[in-house]
Amino acid sequence: MSFDLVLFGGTGDLAWRKLMPALFQAFRHGSLPPGGRIIGVARDELDDQAYRALIKSRFDRVDLDKRPSQEEFARFAELLHFIRLDVTKPADYARLAELLQARQADTVVMYVATAPGLFTAVCEQIAAAGLNGPQTRVVLEKPLGHDLASNRAINDTVRRVLSEKQVFRIDHYLGKPAVQNLFALRFGNSLFEPLWRRETIANIQITIAEDLGVEKRGAYYDHIGALRDMVQNHALQLLCAIGMEPPINAHADAIRDEKLKVLRALKPWTVETLQQHVVRGQYTAGNLGGVAVPGYRDEPGVPANSQTETFVALRAEIANWRWAGVPFYIRTGKRLAERDARIVVNFRPTPHAIFSTPPGAANRLVINLQPKDGLELHLLAQADQRGRSGMAPLAPVQLDLDFDKRFGSERVGAYERLLLDVIAGRLNLFVRSDEQEEAWRWVEPILDHWRHSTHEPRPYAAGTWGPSASSAMIARDGYCWSEEC
Ligand code: NAP
């Protein structure tokens, strides 16, 4: 199967940091179908040779084990081509059409890795140039809009020129091996399904913590904030994976139908829950790993009076028979104590205690997403009975499954997985427009509430786990974040 992958934004940050390394890994492992072309597109005056040299120079910044040797790059470079094209200029698409039509590949992937404001222009122009035939697949990066209305406007435009099955909306979290293993854990094993419900689960915690600040992207981030950047997409997709019903099969729409039901079942916000169940924070100067770091408002490009949140914690509930009453806590932020993405499923304690146990002890399943990738099952056991008479008190122990050690750390990375899926036409790990709209519909009242709020985001020192209000929110339910208890 031959393919052409057109990379709009082929000289940008995403292209050289994520997409080219992922394509190279796929090429190195022999997973890219033979006979493909990767066509970089941008406004620069480059020819194929100059583009290859540019990409080669960028590989110098990639981890050593992911870097091609001279000989490997020479072979990979044969796939690379470049077209100078301004995506806003219809006439420029003629050159692209000529290049693509010259060989009629079985699959044409248009990966739109330009500024979000250009997404619709690209879709409209590829259609105007007759490049939206059934062999074409379009990949759209996040963010797809900044609220429900703008998301709908993009999806409406895209729908006019492409069918839904041609559109691959990326949420790279879905490409992570750990997230795929979450589906495997839930729907490939019978062990957990009977326990996966309100009767046995006390609460679920989804944490996506970054230790980095906004780096050089302060001006960009200040228009986005943590809710749009992480909650509306990644965190809600993880919540869907945890909360969805078993799909009838592994086809894309069966999975996406079930995720959509979860989003539709999220309890709507009220004035009271917006005040009590959402915490908005912003980092101040602090210390990370012994290094002093500036506060958000002192980062380059960030206004001194910025109200943008760099931290969100919230309490969601899925209003259906399986989950009614079970809190799903979501927490994400920048400049937190460590880089850590995990889902913690806290089971209820035994209904009647015959052993002496540490206070609050109960079973816990931890799904580690990054930097670790694996599962921990926390149990209680009699650790040491020496010198004791009668029953020893129970102590926590854990079963630890490290997927990197078990399956090797050379597994397919998120972007590699997703790129291979686009080329193969597999939509399972991509987000459908109705899912995306439903997620926006749910987060929008939070954005409105903040817009009209007279309260500033709550400050938290860089290097901590966020504002104390986040711990207070969860404590009101009688629980604590997993690192606190
Ligand atoms: P970037 O570094 O600013 O790169 C933008 C690319 O688009 C450049 O190649 C630029 O080249 C090209 N471009 C800009 N205007 C153009 C035009 N009118 N016609 C043709 N090409 C044009 O941006 P990025 O960080 O790679 O981000 C790209 C997209 O991915 C954005 O939607 C972003 O939100 C999303 N994203 C990025 C990351 C990341 O880690 N960077 C992560 C997730 C999502 P010229 O200016 O030379 O034309």
XYZ file of C-alpha atoms and ligand atoms in Angstrom:
533
model
C 0.000 0.000 0.000
C 1.628 3.264 -1.088
C 1.096 6.452 0.906
C 1.825 10.154 0.748
C 1.976 11.985 4.051
C 1.691 15.736 3.596
C 2.926 17.534 6.678
C 1.487 21.081 6.806
C 3.761 22.870 9.278
C 6.622 20.616 8.178
C 9.252 22.962 9.635
C 7.454 23.598 12.953
C 8.132 22.524 16.499
C 5.670 19.635 16.493
C 7.063 18.316 13.208
C 10.666 18.097 14.305
C 10.160 17.270 17.996
C 7.436 14.625 17.671
C 6.376 13.715 14.148
C 9.695 13.236 12.354
C 11.210 11.199 15.228
C 8.032 9.074 15.318
C 8.091 8.554 11.547
C 11.775 7.669 11.731
C 11.146 5.083 14.480
C 8.383 3.532 12.374
C 10.761 3.498 9.411
C 13.603 1.998 11.501
C 11.340 -0.782 12.800
C 10.036 -1.534 9.325
C 6.448 -0.584 10.251
C 6.037 2.179 7.677
C 4.528 0.710 4.536
C 7.157 0.737 1.778
C 6.890 3.200 -1.062
C 5.808 6.182 1.004
C 6.605 9.868 0.700
C 6.680 12.423 3.500
C 6.074 15.868 2.047
C 6.881 18.808 4.318
C 4.875 21.966 3.648
C 5.635 25.500 4.886
C 6.311 28.984 3.483
C 10.112 28.659 3.605
C 12.112 28.700 0.385
C 13.451 25.149 0.637
C 13.969 22.378 -1.875
C 14.032 18.659 -1.050
C 17.770 18.683 -0.317
C 17.565 21.699 1.991
C 14.572 20.199 3.803
C 16.428 16.918 4.334
C 19.416 18.845 5.700
C 17.114 20.788 8.044
C 15.470 17.644 9.377
C 18.878 15.966 9.772
C 20.135 18.905 11.842
C 17.044 18.700 14.045
C 17.674 15.011 14.756
C 20.812 16.112 16.601
C 18.498 17.264 19.409
C 16.704 13.917 19.673
C 17.704 11.337 22.350
C 20.777 9.388 21.267
C 19.035 6.010 21.021
C 16.317 7.547 18.805
C 18.794 9.301 16.511
C 19.484 7.830 13.046
C 22.971 6.813 12.012
C 24.341 8.442 8.828
C 23.358 5.411 6.835
C 19.863 5.192 8.377
C 19.210 8.878 7.747
C 20.360 8.573 4.144
C 17.713 5.878 3.583
C 15.020 7.766 5.549
C 15.826 10.997 3.678
C 14.738 9.383 0.399
C 11.173 9.615 1.723
C 11.426 13.337 2.489
C 10.246 16.034 0.091
C 9.293 19.679 0.473
C 6.775 22.014 -1.095
C 6.673 25.745 -0.462
C 3.035 26.593 0.065
C 1.167 29.310 1.963
C -1.929 27.543 3.224
C -3.956 30.750 2.944
C -3.209 31.131 -0.796
C -5.465 28.936 -2.982
C -3.120 29.178 -5.988
C -0.314 27.516 -4.018
C -2.253 24.231 -3.773
C -1.862 23.593 -7.514
C 1.765 22.557 -6.949
C 0.758 20.141 -4.215
C -2.022 18.710 -6.393
C 0.467 18.206 -9.226
C 2.909 16.369 -6.954
C 0.197 14.132 -5.468
C -1.595 13.408 -8.713
C 1.663 12.470 -10.442
C 1.674 9.106 -8.704
C -1.797 8.521 -7.157
C -0.843 6.915 -3.847
C -3.362 4.511 -2.264
C -3.551 6.714 0.833
C -2.942 10.438 1.196
C -2.582 11.734 4.739
C -2.821 15.492 5.256
C -1.394 16.193 8.710
C -2.366 19.733 9.711
C 0.333 20.815 12.173
C -0.005 24.561 11.692
C -1.564 27.177 13.982
C -5.153 26.166 14.881
C -6.489 29.297 13.122
C -5.410 27.753 9.789
C -7.145 24.357 10.166
C -10.303 25.277 8.280
C -8.387 27.109 5.527
C -6.353 23.958 4.866
C -9.457 21.729 4.769
C -11.335 24.094 2.453
C -8.388 24.531 0.118
C -7.539 20.853 -0.213
C -11.192 20.323 -1.165
C -11.104 23.240 -3.630
C -7.997 21.668 -5.199
C -9.833 18.344 -5.531
C -7.583 16.649 -2.959
C -10.358 15.432 -0.637
C -11.117 12.148 -2.430
C -11.837 8.940 -0.517
C -8.123 8.080 -0.315
C -7.479 11.280 1.695
C -7.289 11.342 5.502
C -6.887 14.585 7.389
C -5.219 14.723 10.797
C -6.129 17.679 12.985
C -3.970 18.606 15.956
C -5.299 20.116 19.146
C -6.628 22.577 20.099
C -9.736 22.336 17.922
C -11.300 25.609 18.970
C -11.235 27.481 22.260
C -14.881 26.913 23.226
C -17.964 25.041 22.037
C -18.927 27.568 19.363
C -15.470 27.721 17.775
C -15.117 23.934 17.961
C -18.476 23.547 16.203
C -17.502 26.081 13.566
C -14.343 24.082 12.754
C -16.206 20.772 12.720
C -18.975 22.233 10.502
C -16.441 23.447 7.966
C -14.576 20.162 8.042
C -17.854 18.235 7.624
C -18.711 20.179 4.491
C -15.607 18.933 2.687
C -14.718 15.608 4.351
C -16.665 12.664 5.714
C -16.242 11.874 9.423
C -14.254 8.742 8.636
C -11.665 10.841 6.817
C -10.998 13.007 9.885
C -8.455 11.950 12.510
C -8.600 14.282 15.534
C -5.480 13.675 17.571
C -5.435 13.312 21.312
C -1.943 11.896 21.739
C -2.816 10.537 25.194
C -4.894 7.883 23.449
C -1.747 6.740 21.647
C 0.162 6.085 24.853
C 0.823 2.381 25.427
C -0.435 2.754 29.006
C -3.809 4.018 27.802
C -4.142 1.157 25.363
C -3.318 -1.186 28.227
C -6.100 0.441 30.210
C -8.549 -0.723 27.532
C -6.856 -4.143 27.619
C -7.100 -4.280 31.413
C -10.788 -3.442 31.390
C -12.021 -5.294 28.318
C -9.472 -8.092 27.880
C -9.664 -9.406 31.452
C -12.692 -10.524 33.391
C -11.108 -9.885 36.779
C -11.967 -6.232 37.238
C -15.324 -5.862 35.481
C -17.478 -7.088 38.411
C -15.619 -4.677 40.703
C -15.741 -1.710 38.341
C -18.748 0.037 39.869
C -20.143 2.179 42.637
C -20.640 -0.697 45.066
C -16.884 -1.422 45.260
C -15.131 1.764 44.153
C -14.984 4.734 46.529
C -13.401 7.306 44.205
C -11.179 7.668 41.161
C -8.359 10.185 40.791
C -6.880 11.282 37.481
C -3.664 13.275 37.801
C -1.681 14.773 34.939
C 1.148 16.674 36.592
C 3.969 18.477 34.845
C 7.062 19.781 36.591
C 7.858 22.106 33.691
C 6.485 25.630 33.511
C 5.371 27.308 30.299
C 8.975 27.488 29.020
C 9.107 29.817 26.006
C 5.429 29.436 25.203
C 4.052 31.845 27.828
C 2.306 34.164 25.354
C 0.608 31.195 23.657
C -0.286 29.415 26.886
C -1.791 32.533 28.409
C -4.652 32.321 25.883
C -5.217 28.653 26.608
C -4.797 27.691 30.293
C -4.876 24.268 31.922
C -8.596 23.608 31.471
C -8.484 23.916 27.690
C -4.967 22.483 27.365
C -5.389 19.337 29.457
C -8.872 18.806 30.927
C -11.150 19.294 27.906
C -9.193 16.696 25.951
C -6.645 14.419 27.682
C -8.180 14.198 31.159
C -11.734 13.702 29.875
C -10.541 11.045 27.434
C -8.928 9.211 30.364
C -12.138 9.586 32.350
C -14.042 8.056 29.416
C -11.623 5.123 29.214
C -12.132 4.456 32.921
C -15.875 5.098 33.035
C -17.216 3.708 29.740
C -19.292 0.552 29.382
C -17.688 -2.387 27.548
C -18.094 -1.688 23.818
C -19.804 -4.342 21.681
C -16.623 -4.797 19.627
C -13.260 -3.125 19.097
C -14.356 -1.020 16.106
C -13.820 2.711 16.287
C -17.474 3.725 16.448
C -18.358 1.105 19.051
C -15.646 2.539 21.307
C -16.479 6.143 20.526
C -20.226 5.585 21.104
C -19.452 4.389 24.637
C -17.083 7.285 25.353
C -19.748 9.708 24.138
C -22.285 8.212 26.572
C -19.905 8.917 29.464
C -19.488 12.538 28.404
C -23.241 12.937 28.076
C -23.722 11.453 31.546
C -21.372 13.909 33.266
C -23.375 15.737 35.904
C -24.058 19.284 34.721
C -22.566 22.132 36.722
C -24.613 24.235 39.130
C -23.678 27.556 40.747
C -22.866 25.625 43.905
C -20.723 22.913 42.305
C -18.831 25.471 40.226
C -17.849 27.170 43.463
C -17.114 24.049 45.499
C -15.965 21.429 43.005
C -13.535 23.394 40.850
C -10.205 24.851 41.967
C -8.263 27.178 39.703
C -4.617 27.853 40.533
C -1.597 29.712 39.197
C 2.005 29.018 40.169
C 4.176 31.506 41.968
C 7.968 31.379 42.336
C 9.262 28.254 44.014
C 11.826 25.524 43.987
C 12.059 22.420 41.829
C 14.791 19.878 42.487
C 16.806 22.497 44.363
C 16.538 25.051 41.552
C 14.681 28.337 42.089
C 12.090 28.945 39.358
C 10.019 32.064 38.588
C 6.287 32.428 39.065
C 3.917 32.242 36.089
C 3.421 36.013 35.889
C 7.199 36.480 35.628
C 7.545 34.072 32.706
C 8.423 35.686 29.324
C 5.305 36.635 27.363
C 2.924 36.385 30.315
C 1.086 39.589 31.369
C 1.823 40.734 34.931
C -1.885 40.569 35.815
C -2.645 37.291 34.024
C -5.719 35.428 35.280
C -4.854 32.274 33.327
C -4.954 29.052 35.298
C -1.885 26.824 35.324
C -3.648 24.347 37.625
C -7.134 22.874 37.782
C -8.615 20.378 40.195
C -12.229 19.365 39.868
C -14.761 16.812 41.004
C -16.859 15.178 38.312
C -19.614 12.604 38.565
C -20.957 10.228 35.943
C -24.704 10.098 36.498
C -25.601 6.537 35.548
C -26.309 3.236 37.301
C -22.692 2.132 37.360
C -21.179 5.296 38.788
C -23.818 7.431 40.541
C -22.281 8.987 43.660
C -18.650 8.028 42.862
C -16.449 11.121 42.646
C -14.007 11.302 39.736
C -11.349 13.822 40.715
C -9.295 15.375 37.933
C -6.154 17.344 38.658
C -3.630 18.825 36.265
C -1.079 21.585 36.419
C 2.278 22.988 35.510
C 5.231 23.368 37.883
C 3.883 20.682 40.180
C 6.062 18.583 42.470
C 6.906 16.026 39.789
C 6.111 14.888 36.271
C 3.544 12.224 36.826
C 0.422 11.071 35.037
C -1.582 8.386 36.799
C -5.069 7.136 37.453
C -5.807 5.880 40.952
C -8.828 3.684 41.556
C -9.566 3.616 45.283
C -11.687 0.666 46.352
C -13.952 0.750 49.374
C -12.589 -0.724 52.602
C -13.838 -4.145 53.727
C -17.398 -3.869 55.095
C -16.344 -5.417 58.415
C -12.835 -5.415 59.880
C -11.539 -8.512 61.622
C -7.884 -7.485 61.326
C -6.121 -4.502 62.685
C -5.312 -2.298 59.669
C -3.683 1.111 59.203
C -6.326 3.881 59.259
C -8.038 4.345 55.899
C -6.335 1.258 54.416
C -8.100 -0.212 51.390
C -7.242 -1.692 48.034
C -6.021 0.604 45.329
C -5.253 0.113 41.649
C -2.783 2.606 40.220
C -2.473 2.936 36.462
C 0.790 4.748 35.758
C 0.872 6.594 32.442
C 4.115 8.594 32.627
C 6.990 8.654 33.283
C 6.363 5.105 34.540
C 4.148 2.885 32.440
C 2.497 0.106 34.373
C 0.095 -1.057 37.031
C 0.291 -1.290 40.807
C -2.243 -3.238 42.813
C -2.133 -2.250 46.463
C -3.243 -4.983 48.849
C -3.082 -5.625 52.574
C -1.122 -8.558 53.939
C 0.393 -9.876 57.116
C 3.945 -8.805 56.594
C 5.818 -10.139 59.571
C 4.495 -12.523 62.167
C 7.782 -13.192 63.942
C 7.630 -12.747 67.698
C 3.882 -12.228 67.647
C 1.100 -14.269 69.049
C -2.319 -14.189 67.444
C -3.124 -12.169 64.327
C -0.491 -9.675 63.186
C -1.876 -6.344 61.960
C -2.138 -5.945 58.209
C 0.340 -3.823 56.306
C 0.162 -2.434 52.751
C 1.977 -4.405 50.026
C 1.827 -4.013 46.295
C 1.959 -6.015 43.102
C 3.933 -4.019 40.611
C 3.760 -4.544 36.862
C 6.255 -2.383 34.994
C 5.366 -2.570 31.301
C 8.732 -1.152 30.221
C 10.567 -3.960 32.059
C 8.041 -6.586 31.011
C 7.722 -5.694 27.328
C 10.868 -3.591 26.789
C 11.065 0.190 26.597
C 11.342 0.039 22.801
C 7.582 -0.151 22.451
C 5.789 2.011 19.929
C 5.508 5.625 21.167
C 2.246 7.604 21.103
C 2.837 9.602 17.907
C 4.311 6.590 16.120
C 1.258 4.505 17.009
C -1.136 7.260 15.896
C 0.687 7.975 12.630
C 0.705 4.286 11.732
C -3.008 4.105 12.564
C -3.802 7.051 10.290
C -1.891 5.486 7.423
C -3.734 2.209 8.032
C -7.096 4.021 8.378
C -7.758 2.886 11.968
C -9.871 5.458 13.814
C -10.069 3.731 17.235
C -7.627 6.078 18.947
C -8.985 9.295 17.440
C -11.720 11.539 18.727
C -15.049 11.915 16.926
C -16.561 15.387 16.516
C -19.555 14.657 18.783
C -17.242 13.519 21.606
C -15.255 16.689 21.267
C -18.338 18.904 21.253
C -19.748 17.151 24.312
C -16.459 17.693 26.179
C -16.544 21.406 25.303
C -20.182 21.618 26.380
C -19.226 20.254 29.804
C -16.195 22.498 30.416
C -17.753 25.683 29.061
C -19.699 26.614 32.237
C -16.375 26.536 34.101
C -14.856 28.982 31.617
C -17.934 31.240 31.916
C -17.812 31.064 35.699
C -14.147 32.115 35.757
C -14.744 34.870 33.222
C -17.274 36.481 35.557
C -15.488 35.674 38.791
C -13.977 38.423 40.895
C -11.604 35.898 42.507
C -8.056 35.511 41.230
C -6.648 32.025 40.556
C -5.357 30.585 43.824
C -1.571 30.873 44.091
C 0.593 27.809 44.677
C 4.355 27.665 44.987
C 6.145 25.980 42.092
C 7.261 22.502 43.167
C 4.149 21.716 45.244
C 0.982 19.788 44.409
C -1.110 22.912 43.795
C -3.206 25.187 46.006
C -4.352 23.871 49.388
C -7.951 24.361 48.168
C -7.408 21.290 45.978
C -6.792 19.111 49.063
C -9.663 20.834 50.870
C -12.044 20.045 47.984
C -11.365 16.332 48.132
C -11.225 16.322 51.957
C -14.841 17.532 52.060
C -15.785 14.081 50.691
C -13.610 12.420 53.347
C -10.828 11.509 50.882
C -7.314 12.687 50.084
C -5.097 12.767 47.005
C -3.146 9.546 46.632
C 0.245 11.044 47.536
C -1.233 12.475 50.757
C -2.601 9.231 52.172
P 5.119 26.190 15.091
O 6.416 25.731 15.648
O 4.770 27.641 15.176
O 5.102 25.752 13.555
C 4.111 26.183 12.670
C 4.410 25.605 11.299
O 3.380 26.046 10.404
C 5.723 26.049 10.708
O 6.240 24.999 9.914
C 5.325 27.222 9.827
O 6.281 27.426 8.841
C 4.002 26.711 9.282
N 3.112 27.775 8.834
C 2.687 28.853 9.538
N 1.879 29.620 8.790
C 1.811 29.012 7.570
C 1.150 29.324 6.355
N 0.372 30.407 6.226
N 1.285 28.478 5.325
C 2.064 27.377 5.439
N 2.709 27.028 6.555
C 2.589 27.841 7.610
O 3.891 25.422 15.731
P 3.896 23.967 16.425
O 4.310 24.107 17.832
O 4.630 23.000 15.568
O 2.339 23.618 16.451
C 1.643 23.204 15.290
C 0.244 22.728 15.696
O 0.367 21.605 16.546
C -0.549 23.765 16.472
O -1.897 23.623 16.154
C -0.323 23.371 17.923
O -1.388 23.784 18.746
C -0.305 21.858 17.781
N 0.433 21.181 18.850
C 1.769 21.421 19.028
C 2.472 20.741 20.029
C 3.943 20.937 20.236
O 4.516 20.231 21.082
N 4.585 21.833 19.519
C 1.783 19.825 20.842
C 0.421 19.591 20.635
C -0.225 20.275 19.622
P 6.465 28.867 8.098
O 6.193 29.933 9.122
O 7.877 28.817 7.610
O 5.483 28.876 6.995
